[in-house]
PDB file of C-alpha atoms and ligand atoms in Angstrom:
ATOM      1  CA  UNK A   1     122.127  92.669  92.063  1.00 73.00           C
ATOM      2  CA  UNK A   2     117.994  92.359  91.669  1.00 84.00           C
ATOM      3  CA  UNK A   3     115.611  93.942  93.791  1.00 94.00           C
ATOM      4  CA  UNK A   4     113.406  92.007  95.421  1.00 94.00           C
ATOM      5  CA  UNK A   5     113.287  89.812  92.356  1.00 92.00           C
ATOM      6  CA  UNK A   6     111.967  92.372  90.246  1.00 97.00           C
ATOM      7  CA  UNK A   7     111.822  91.658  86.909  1.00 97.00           C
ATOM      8  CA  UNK A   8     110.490  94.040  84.794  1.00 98.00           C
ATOM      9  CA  UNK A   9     109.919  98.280  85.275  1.00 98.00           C
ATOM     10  CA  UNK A  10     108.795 101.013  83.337  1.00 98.00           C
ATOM     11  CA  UNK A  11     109.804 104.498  82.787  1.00 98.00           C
ATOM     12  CA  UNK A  12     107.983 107.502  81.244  1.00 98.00           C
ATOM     13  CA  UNK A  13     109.754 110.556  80.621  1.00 98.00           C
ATOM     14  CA  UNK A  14     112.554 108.291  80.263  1.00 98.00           C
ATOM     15  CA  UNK A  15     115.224 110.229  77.742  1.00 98.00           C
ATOM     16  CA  UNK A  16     116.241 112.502  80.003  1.00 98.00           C
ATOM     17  CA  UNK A  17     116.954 114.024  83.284  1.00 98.00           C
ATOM     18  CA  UNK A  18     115.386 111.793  86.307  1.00 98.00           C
ATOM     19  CA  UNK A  19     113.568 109.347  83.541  1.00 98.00           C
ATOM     20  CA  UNK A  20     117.068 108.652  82.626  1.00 98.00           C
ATOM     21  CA  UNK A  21     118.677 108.486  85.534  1.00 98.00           C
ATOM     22  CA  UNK A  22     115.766 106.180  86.591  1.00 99.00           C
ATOM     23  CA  UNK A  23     116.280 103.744  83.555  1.00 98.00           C
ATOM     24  CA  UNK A  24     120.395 103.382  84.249  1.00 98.00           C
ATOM     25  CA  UNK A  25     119.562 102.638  88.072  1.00 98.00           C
ATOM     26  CA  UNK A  26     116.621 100.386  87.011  1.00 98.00           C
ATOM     27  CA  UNK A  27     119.300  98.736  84.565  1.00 98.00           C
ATOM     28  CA  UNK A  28     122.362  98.358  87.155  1.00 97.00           C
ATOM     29  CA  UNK A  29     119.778  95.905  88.835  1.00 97.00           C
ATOM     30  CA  UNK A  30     119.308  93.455  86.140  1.00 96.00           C
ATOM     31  CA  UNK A  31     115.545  94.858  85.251  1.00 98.00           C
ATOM     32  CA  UNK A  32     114.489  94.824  81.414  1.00 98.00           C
ATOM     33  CA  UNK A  33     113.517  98.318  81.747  1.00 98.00           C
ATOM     34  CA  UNK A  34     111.073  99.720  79.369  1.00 98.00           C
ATOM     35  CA  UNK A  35     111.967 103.446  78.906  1.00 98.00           C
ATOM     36  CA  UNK A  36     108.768 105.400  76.954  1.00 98.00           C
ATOM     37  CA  UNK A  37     109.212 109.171  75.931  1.00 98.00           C
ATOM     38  CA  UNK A  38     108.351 111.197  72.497  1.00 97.00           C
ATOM     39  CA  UNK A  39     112.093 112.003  71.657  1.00 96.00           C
ATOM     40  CA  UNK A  40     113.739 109.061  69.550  1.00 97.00           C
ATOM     41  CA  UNK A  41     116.881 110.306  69.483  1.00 98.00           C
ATOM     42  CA  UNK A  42     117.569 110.377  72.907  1.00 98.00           C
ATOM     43  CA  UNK A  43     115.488 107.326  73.611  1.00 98.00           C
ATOM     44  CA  UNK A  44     118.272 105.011  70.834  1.00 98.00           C
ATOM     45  CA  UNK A  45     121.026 106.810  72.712  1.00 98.00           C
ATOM     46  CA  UNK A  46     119.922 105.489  76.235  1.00 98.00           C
ATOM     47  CA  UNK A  47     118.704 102.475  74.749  1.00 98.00           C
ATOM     48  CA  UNK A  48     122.290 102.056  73.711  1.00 98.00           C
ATOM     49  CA  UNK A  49     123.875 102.565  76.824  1.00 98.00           C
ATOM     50  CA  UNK A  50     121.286 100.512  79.201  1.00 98.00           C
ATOM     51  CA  UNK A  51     119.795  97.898  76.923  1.00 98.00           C
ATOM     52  CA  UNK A  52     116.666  99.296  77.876  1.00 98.00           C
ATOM     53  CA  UNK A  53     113.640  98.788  75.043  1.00 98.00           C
ATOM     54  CA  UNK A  54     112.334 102.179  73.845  1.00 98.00           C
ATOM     55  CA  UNK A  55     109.445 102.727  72.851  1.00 98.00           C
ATOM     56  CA  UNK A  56     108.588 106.419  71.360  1.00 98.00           C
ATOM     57  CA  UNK A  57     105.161 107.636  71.889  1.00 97.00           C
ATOM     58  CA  UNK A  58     103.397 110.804  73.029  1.00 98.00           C
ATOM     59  CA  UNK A  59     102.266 109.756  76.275  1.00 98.00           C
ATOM     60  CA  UNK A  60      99.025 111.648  75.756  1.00 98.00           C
ATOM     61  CA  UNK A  61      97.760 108.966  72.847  1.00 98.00           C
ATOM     62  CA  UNK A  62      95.695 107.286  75.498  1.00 98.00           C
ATOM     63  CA  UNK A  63      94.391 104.273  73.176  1.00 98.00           C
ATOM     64  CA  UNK A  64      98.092 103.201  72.410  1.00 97.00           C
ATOM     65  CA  UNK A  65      98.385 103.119  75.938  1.00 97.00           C
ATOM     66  CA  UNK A  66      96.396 100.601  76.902  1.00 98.00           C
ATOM     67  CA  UNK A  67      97.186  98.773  73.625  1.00 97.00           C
ATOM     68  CA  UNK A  68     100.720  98.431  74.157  1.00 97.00           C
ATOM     69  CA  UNK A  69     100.746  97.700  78.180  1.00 95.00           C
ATOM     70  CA  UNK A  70      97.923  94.964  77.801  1.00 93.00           C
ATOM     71  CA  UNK A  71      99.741  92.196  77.639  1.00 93.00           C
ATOM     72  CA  UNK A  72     102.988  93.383  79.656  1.00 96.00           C
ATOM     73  CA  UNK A  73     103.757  92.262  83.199  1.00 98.00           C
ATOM     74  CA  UNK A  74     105.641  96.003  84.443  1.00 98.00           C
ATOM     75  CA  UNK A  75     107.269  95.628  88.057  1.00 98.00           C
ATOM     76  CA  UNK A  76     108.207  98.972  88.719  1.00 98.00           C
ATOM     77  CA  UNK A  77     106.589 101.439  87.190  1.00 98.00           C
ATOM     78  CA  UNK A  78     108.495 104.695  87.511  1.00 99.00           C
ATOM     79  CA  UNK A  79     105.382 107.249  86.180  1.00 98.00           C
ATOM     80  CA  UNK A  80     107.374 110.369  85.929  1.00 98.00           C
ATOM     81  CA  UNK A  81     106.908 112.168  82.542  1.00 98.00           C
ATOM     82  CA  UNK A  82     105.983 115.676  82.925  1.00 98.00           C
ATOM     83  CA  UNK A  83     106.463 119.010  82.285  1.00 98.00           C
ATOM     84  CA  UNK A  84     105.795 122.943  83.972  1.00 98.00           C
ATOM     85  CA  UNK A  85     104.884 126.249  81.738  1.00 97.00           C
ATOM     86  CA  UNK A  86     105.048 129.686  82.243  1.00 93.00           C
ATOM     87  CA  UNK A  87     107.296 129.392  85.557  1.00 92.00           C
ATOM     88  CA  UNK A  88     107.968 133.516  84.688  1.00 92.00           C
ATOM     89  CA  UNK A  89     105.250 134.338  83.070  1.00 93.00           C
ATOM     90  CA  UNK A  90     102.907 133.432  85.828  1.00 93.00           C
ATOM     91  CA  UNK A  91      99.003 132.242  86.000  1.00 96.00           C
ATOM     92  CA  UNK A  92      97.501 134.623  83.407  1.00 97.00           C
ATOM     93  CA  UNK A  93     100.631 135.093  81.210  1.00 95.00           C
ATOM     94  CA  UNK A  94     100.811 130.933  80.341  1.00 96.00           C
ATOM     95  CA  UNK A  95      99.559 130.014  77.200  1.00 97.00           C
ATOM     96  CA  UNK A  96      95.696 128.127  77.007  1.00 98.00           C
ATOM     97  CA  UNK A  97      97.151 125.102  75.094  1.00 98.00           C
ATOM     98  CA  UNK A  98     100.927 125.363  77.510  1.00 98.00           C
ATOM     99  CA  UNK A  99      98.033 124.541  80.505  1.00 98.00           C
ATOM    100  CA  UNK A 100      96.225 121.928  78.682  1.00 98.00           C
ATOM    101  CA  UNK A 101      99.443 120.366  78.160  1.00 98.00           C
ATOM    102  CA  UNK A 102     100.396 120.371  81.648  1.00 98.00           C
ATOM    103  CA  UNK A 103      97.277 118.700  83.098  1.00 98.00           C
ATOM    104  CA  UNK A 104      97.348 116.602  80.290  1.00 98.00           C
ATOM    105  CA  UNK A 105     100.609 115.083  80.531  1.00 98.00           C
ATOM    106  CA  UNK A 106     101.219 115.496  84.434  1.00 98.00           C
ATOM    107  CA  UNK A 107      97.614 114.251  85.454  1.00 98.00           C
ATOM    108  CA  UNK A 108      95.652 112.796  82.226  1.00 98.00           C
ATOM    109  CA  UNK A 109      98.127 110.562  81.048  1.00 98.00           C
ATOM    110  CA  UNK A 110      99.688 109.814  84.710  1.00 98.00           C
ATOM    111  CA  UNK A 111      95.945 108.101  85.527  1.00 98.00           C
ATOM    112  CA  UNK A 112      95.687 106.896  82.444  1.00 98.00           C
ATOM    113  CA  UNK A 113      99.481 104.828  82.250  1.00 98.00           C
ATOM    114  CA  UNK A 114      98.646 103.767  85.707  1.00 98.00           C
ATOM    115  CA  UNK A 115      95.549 102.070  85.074  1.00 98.00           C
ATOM    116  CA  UNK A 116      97.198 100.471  81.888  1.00 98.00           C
ATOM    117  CA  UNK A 117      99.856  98.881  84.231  1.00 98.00           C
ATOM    118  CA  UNK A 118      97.984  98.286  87.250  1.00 98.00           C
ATOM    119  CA  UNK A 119      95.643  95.416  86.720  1.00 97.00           C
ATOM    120  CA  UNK A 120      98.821  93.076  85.777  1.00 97.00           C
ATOM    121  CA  UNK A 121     100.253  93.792  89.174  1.00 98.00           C
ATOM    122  CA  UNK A 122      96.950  93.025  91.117  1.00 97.00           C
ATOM    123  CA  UNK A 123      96.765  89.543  89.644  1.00 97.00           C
ATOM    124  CA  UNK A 124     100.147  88.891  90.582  1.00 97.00           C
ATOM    125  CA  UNK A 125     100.053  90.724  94.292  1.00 96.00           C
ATOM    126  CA  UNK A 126     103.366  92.435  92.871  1.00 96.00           C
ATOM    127  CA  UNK A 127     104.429  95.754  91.900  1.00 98.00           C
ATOM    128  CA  UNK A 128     105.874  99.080  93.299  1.00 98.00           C
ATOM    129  CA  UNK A 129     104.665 102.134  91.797  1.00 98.00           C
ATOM    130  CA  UNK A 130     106.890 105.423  91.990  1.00 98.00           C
ATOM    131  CA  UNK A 131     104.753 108.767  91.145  1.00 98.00           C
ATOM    132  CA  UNK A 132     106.218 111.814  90.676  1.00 98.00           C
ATOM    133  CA  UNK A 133     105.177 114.745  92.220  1.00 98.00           C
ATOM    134  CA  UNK A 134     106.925 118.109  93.417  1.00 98.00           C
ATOM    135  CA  UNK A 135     107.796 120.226  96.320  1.00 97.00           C
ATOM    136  CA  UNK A 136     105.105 122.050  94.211  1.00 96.00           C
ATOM    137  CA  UNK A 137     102.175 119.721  95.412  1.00 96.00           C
ATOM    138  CA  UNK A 138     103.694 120.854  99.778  1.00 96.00           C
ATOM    139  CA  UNK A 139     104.701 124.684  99.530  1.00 94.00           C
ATOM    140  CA  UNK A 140     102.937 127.346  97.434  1.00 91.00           C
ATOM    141  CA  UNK A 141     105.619 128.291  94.944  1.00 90.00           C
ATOM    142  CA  UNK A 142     104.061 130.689  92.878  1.00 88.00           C
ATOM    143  CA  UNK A 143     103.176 128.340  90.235  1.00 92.00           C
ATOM    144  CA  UNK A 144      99.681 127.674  90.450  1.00 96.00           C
ATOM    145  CA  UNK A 145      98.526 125.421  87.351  1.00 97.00           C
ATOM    146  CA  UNK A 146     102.272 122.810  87.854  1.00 98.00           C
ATOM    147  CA  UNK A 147     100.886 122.910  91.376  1.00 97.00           C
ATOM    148  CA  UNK A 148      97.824 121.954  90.766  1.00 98.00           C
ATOM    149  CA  UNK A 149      99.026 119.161  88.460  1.00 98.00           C
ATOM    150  CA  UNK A 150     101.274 118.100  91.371  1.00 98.00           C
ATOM    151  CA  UNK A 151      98.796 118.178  94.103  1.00 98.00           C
ATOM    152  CA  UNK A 152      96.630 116.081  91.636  1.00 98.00           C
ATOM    153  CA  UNK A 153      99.588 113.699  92.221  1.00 98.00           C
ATOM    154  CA  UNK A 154      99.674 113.559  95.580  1.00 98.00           C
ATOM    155  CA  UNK A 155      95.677 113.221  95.743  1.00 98.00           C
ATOM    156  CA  UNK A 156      95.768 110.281  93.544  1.00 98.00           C
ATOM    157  CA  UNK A 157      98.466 108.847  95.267  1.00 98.00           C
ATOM    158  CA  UNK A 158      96.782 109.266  99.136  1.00 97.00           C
ATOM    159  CA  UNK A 159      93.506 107.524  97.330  1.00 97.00           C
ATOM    160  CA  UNK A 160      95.285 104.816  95.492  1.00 97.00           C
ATOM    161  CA  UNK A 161      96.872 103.801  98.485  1.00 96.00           C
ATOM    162  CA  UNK A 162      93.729 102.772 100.002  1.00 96.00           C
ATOM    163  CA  UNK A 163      92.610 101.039  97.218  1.00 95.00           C
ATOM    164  CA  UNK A 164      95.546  99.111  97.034  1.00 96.00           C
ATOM    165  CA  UNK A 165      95.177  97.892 100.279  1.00 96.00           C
ATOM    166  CA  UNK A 166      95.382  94.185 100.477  1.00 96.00           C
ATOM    167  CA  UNK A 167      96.979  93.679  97.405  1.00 97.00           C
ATOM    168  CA  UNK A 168     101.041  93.944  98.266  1.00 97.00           C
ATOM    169  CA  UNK A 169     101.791  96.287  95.817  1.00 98.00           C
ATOM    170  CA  UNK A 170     103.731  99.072  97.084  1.00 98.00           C
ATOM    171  CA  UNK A 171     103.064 102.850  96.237  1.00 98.00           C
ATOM    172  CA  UNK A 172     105.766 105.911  96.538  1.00 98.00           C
ATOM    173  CA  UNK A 173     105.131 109.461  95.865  1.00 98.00           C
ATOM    174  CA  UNK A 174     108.838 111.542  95.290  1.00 98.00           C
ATOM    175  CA  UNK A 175     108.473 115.200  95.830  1.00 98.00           C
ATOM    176  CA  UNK A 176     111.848 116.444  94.286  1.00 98.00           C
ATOM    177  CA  UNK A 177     112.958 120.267  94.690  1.00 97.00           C
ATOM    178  CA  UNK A 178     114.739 122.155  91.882  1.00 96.00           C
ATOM    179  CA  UNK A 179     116.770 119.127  90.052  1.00 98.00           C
ATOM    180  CA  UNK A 180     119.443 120.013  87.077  1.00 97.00           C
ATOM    181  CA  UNK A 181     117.171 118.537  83.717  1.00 97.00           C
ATOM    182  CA  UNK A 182     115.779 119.855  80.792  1.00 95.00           C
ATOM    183  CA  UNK A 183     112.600 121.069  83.157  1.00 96.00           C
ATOM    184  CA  UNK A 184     113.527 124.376  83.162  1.00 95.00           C
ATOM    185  CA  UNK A 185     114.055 124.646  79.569  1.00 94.00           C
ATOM    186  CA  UNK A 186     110.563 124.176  78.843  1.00 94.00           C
ATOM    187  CA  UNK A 187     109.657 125.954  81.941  1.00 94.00           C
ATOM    188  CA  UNK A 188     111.164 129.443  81.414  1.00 93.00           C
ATOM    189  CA  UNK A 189     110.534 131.268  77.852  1.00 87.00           C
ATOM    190  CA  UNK A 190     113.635 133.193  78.226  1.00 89.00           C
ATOM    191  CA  UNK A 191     117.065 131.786  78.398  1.00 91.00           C
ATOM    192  CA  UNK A 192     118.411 134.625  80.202  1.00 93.00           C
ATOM    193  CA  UNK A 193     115.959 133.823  83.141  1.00 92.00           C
ATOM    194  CA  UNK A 194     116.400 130.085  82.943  1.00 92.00           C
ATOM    195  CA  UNK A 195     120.415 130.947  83.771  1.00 92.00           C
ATOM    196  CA  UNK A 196     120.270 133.052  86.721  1.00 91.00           C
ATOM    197  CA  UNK A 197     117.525 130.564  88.033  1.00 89.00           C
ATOM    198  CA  UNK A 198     119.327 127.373  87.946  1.00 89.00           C
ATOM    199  CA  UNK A 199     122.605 128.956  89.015  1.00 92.00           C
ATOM    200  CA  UNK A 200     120.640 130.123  92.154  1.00 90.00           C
ATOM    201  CA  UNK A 201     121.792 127.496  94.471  1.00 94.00           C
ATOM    202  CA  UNK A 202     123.265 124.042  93.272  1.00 96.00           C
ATOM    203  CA  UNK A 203     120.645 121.949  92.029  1.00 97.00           C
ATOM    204  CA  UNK A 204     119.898 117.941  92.800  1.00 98.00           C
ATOM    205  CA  UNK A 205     121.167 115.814  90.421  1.00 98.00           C
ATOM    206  CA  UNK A 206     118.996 113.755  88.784  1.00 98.00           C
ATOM    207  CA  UNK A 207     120.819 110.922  90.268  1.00 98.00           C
ATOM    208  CA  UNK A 208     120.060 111.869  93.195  1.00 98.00           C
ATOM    209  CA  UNK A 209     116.649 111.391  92.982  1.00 98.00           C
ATOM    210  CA  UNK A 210     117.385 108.190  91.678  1.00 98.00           C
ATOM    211  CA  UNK A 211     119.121 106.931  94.355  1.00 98.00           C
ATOM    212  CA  UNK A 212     115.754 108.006  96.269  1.00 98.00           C
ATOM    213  CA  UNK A 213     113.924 105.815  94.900  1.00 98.00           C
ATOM    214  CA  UNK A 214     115.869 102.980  94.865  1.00 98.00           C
ATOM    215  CA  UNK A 215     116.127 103.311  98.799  1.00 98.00           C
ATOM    216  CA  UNK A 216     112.346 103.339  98.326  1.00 98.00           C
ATOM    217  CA  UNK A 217     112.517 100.056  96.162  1.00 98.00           C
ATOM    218  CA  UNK A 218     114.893  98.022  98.197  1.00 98.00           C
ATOM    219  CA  UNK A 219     113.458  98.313 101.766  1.00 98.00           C
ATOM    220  CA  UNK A 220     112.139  95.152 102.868  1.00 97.00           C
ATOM    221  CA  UNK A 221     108.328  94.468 101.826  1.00 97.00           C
ATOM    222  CA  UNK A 222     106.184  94.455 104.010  1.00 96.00           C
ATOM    223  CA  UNK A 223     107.896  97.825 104.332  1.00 97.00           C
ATOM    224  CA  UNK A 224     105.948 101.164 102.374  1.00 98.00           C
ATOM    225  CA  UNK A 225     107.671 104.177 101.934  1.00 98.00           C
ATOM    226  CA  UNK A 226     105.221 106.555 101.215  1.00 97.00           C
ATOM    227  CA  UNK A 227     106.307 109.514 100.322  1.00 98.00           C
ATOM    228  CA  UNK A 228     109.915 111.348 100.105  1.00 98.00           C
ATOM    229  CA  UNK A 229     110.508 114.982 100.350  1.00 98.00           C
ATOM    230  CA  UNK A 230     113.709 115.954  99.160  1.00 98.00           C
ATOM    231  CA  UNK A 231     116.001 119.568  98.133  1.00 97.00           C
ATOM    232  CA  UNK A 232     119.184 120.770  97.942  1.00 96.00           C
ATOM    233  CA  UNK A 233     120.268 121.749 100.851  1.00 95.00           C
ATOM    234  CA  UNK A 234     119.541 125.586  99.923  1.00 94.00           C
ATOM    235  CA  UNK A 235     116.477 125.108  99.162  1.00 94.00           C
ATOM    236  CA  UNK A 236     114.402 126.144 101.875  1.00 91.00           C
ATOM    237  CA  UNK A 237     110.526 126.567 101.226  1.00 87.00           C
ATOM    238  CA  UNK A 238     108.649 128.092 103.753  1.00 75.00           C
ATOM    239  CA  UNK A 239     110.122 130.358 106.337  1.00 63.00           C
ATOM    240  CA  UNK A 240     112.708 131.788 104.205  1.00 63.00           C
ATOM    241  CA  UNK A 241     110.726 131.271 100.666  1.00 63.00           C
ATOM    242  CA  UNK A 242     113.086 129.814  97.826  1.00 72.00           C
ATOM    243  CA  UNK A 243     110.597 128.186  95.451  1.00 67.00           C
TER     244      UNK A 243
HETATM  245  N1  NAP B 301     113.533 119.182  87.526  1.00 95.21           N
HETATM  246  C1  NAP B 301     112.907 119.577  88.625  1.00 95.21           C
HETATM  247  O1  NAP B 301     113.331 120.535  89.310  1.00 95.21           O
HETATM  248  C2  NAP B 301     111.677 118.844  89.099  1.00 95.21           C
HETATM  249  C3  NAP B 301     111.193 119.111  90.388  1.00 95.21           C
HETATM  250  C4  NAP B 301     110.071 118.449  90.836  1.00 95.21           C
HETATM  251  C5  NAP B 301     109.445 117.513  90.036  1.00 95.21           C
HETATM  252  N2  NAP B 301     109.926 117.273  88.785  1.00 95.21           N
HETATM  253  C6  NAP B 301     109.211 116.289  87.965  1.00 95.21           C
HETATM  254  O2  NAP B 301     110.112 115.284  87.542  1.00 95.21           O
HETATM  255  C7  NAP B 301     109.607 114.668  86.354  1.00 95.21           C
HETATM  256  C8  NAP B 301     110.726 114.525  85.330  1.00 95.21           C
HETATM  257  O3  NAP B 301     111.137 115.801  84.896  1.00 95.21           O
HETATM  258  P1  NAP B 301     112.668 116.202  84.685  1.00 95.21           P
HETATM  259  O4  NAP B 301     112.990 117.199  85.711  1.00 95.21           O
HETATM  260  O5  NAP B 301     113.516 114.997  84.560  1.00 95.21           O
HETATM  261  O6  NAP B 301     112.543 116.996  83.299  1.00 95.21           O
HETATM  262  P2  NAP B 301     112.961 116.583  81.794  1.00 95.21           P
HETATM  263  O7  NAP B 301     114.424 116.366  81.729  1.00 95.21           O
HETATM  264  O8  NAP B 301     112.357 117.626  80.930  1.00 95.21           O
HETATM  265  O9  NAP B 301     112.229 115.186  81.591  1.00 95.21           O
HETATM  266  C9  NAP B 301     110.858 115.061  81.348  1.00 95.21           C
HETATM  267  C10 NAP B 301     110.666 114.097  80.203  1.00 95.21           C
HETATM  268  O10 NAP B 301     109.243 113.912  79.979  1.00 95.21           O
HETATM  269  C11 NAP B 301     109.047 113.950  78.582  1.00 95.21           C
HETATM  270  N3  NAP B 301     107.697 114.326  78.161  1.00 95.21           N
HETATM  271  C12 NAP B 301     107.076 115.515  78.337  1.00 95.21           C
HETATM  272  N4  NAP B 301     105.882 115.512  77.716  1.00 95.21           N
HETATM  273  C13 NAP B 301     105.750 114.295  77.132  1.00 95.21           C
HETATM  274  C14 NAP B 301     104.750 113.695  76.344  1.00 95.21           C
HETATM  275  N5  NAP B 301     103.630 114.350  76.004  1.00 95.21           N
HETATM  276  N6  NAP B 301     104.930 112.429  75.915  1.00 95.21           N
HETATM  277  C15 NAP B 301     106.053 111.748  76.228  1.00 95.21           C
HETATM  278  N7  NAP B 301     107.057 112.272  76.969  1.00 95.21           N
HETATM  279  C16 NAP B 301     106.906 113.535  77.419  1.00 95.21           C
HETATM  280  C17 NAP B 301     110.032 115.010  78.116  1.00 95.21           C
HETATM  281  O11 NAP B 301     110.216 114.954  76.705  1.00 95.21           O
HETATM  282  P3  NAP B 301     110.566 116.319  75.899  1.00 95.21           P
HETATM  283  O12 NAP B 301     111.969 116.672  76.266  1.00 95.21           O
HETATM  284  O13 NAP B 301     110.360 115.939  74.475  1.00 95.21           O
HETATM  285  O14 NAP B 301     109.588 117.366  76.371  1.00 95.21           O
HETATM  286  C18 NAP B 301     111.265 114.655  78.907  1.00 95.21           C
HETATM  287  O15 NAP B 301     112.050 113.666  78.278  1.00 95.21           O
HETATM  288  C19 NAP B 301     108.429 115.539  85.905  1.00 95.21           C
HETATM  289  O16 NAP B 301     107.217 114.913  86.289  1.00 95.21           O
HETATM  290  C20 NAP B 301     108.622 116.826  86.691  1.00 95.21           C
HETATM  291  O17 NAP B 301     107.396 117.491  86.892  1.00 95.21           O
HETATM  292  C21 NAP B 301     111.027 117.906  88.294  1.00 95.21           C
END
């Protein structure tokens, strides 16, 4: 069953964890979902299951960008590719180039992907745009440059959304807690300190960040969810800190 008529959405970060999740939810609605990430592999595998169109690209290759979304008419744009460094080795102990590649991926190419998609959905007063930020952007976690990134997110988002005004297109920030994906793979160095992290408390499920944001997609529309906040249920920044 469609949403709202929507036609057409795109996911970055698409091969795995909430990308992917994302693209199969996208896909159980009838959307020709276009599912970008850098790993081919996983990108055939999912393109194989969905019927989604992959394309593989570093999101970071800013000209191909705008090249390839030119002429595209993108629905939903799910803009969720991104990545955290150093989550053990702290603000000094993360590499220079690990913290380029954060704020390139999770800001840079964020901005840049939305303003590729953008002026499509103006002309046609259509669109919903999901960003993805963190519980990282609300609660200090410890993690000072992924916050950062994050709280870029949330900036943008706030700003956009007056900018947007008048033109129907809806705008959703998701601020997910600790979610089972490949995140903390590339997040933690070590292995060891990967495993007792993630077995912690039980984690989200990707899917169930999914099934966020499609409660974001299908309320009515003149209806703008802006923002969703959501853990596992042990999860519990603030009084009793569990980043
Ligand atoms: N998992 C969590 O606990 C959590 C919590 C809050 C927010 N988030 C956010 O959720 C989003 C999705 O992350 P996830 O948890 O689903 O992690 P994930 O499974 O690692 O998915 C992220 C995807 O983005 C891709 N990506 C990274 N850099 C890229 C680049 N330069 N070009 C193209 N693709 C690139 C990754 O590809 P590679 O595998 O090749 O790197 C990966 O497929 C991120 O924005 C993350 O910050 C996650």
């Amino acid at each position: 069953m469609s949403i709202h008529s929507y036609q057409t959405a795109l996911v970055t970060g698409a091969s795995s964890g909430i990308g992917a999740a994302c693209v199969r939810m996208l896909s159980r609605h009838d959307m020709r979902v276009t599912a970008m990430d850098r790993d081919s592999d996983r990108l055939a595998e999912l393109a194989s299951e969905t019927g989604c169109e992959a394309i593989v690209m570093d999101i970071r290759q800013t000209e191909e960008l705008y090249e390839t979304f030119a002429d595209r008419d993108i629905d939903v744009l799910v803009n969720n590719a991104g990545l955290a460094h150093g989550l053990a080795e702290g603000f000094l102990g993360t590499g220079n180039d690990q913290v380029d590649e954060m704020i390139g991926v999770n800001v840079t190419a964020a901005i840049h992907v939305l303003r590729a998609v953008l002026p499509s959905m103006i002309t046609r007063k259509r669109g919903h745009i999901i960003a993805m930020g963190s519980i990282a952007s609300l609660y200090p976690l410890g993690l000072p440059v992924y916050g950062a990134s994050k709280g870029a997110i949330r900036s943008l988002s706030r700003h956009l959304r007056m900018e947007l005004s008048g033109t129907k297109i809806r705008h959703t920030e998701i601020c997910p807690g600790r979610t089972e994906t490949g995140f903390f793979d590339t997040a933690f160095g070590d292995p060891q300190q990967r495993a007792s992290f993630v077995s912690e408390i039980r984690l989200l499920d990707p899917a169930d960040i999914a099934d966020a944001i499609e409660y974001a997609l299908r309320t009515p529309l003149h209806v703008n969810v802006s923002s969703i906040e959501i853990t596992p249920v042990d999860q519990v920044p603030g009084g009793q800190i569990l980043g």
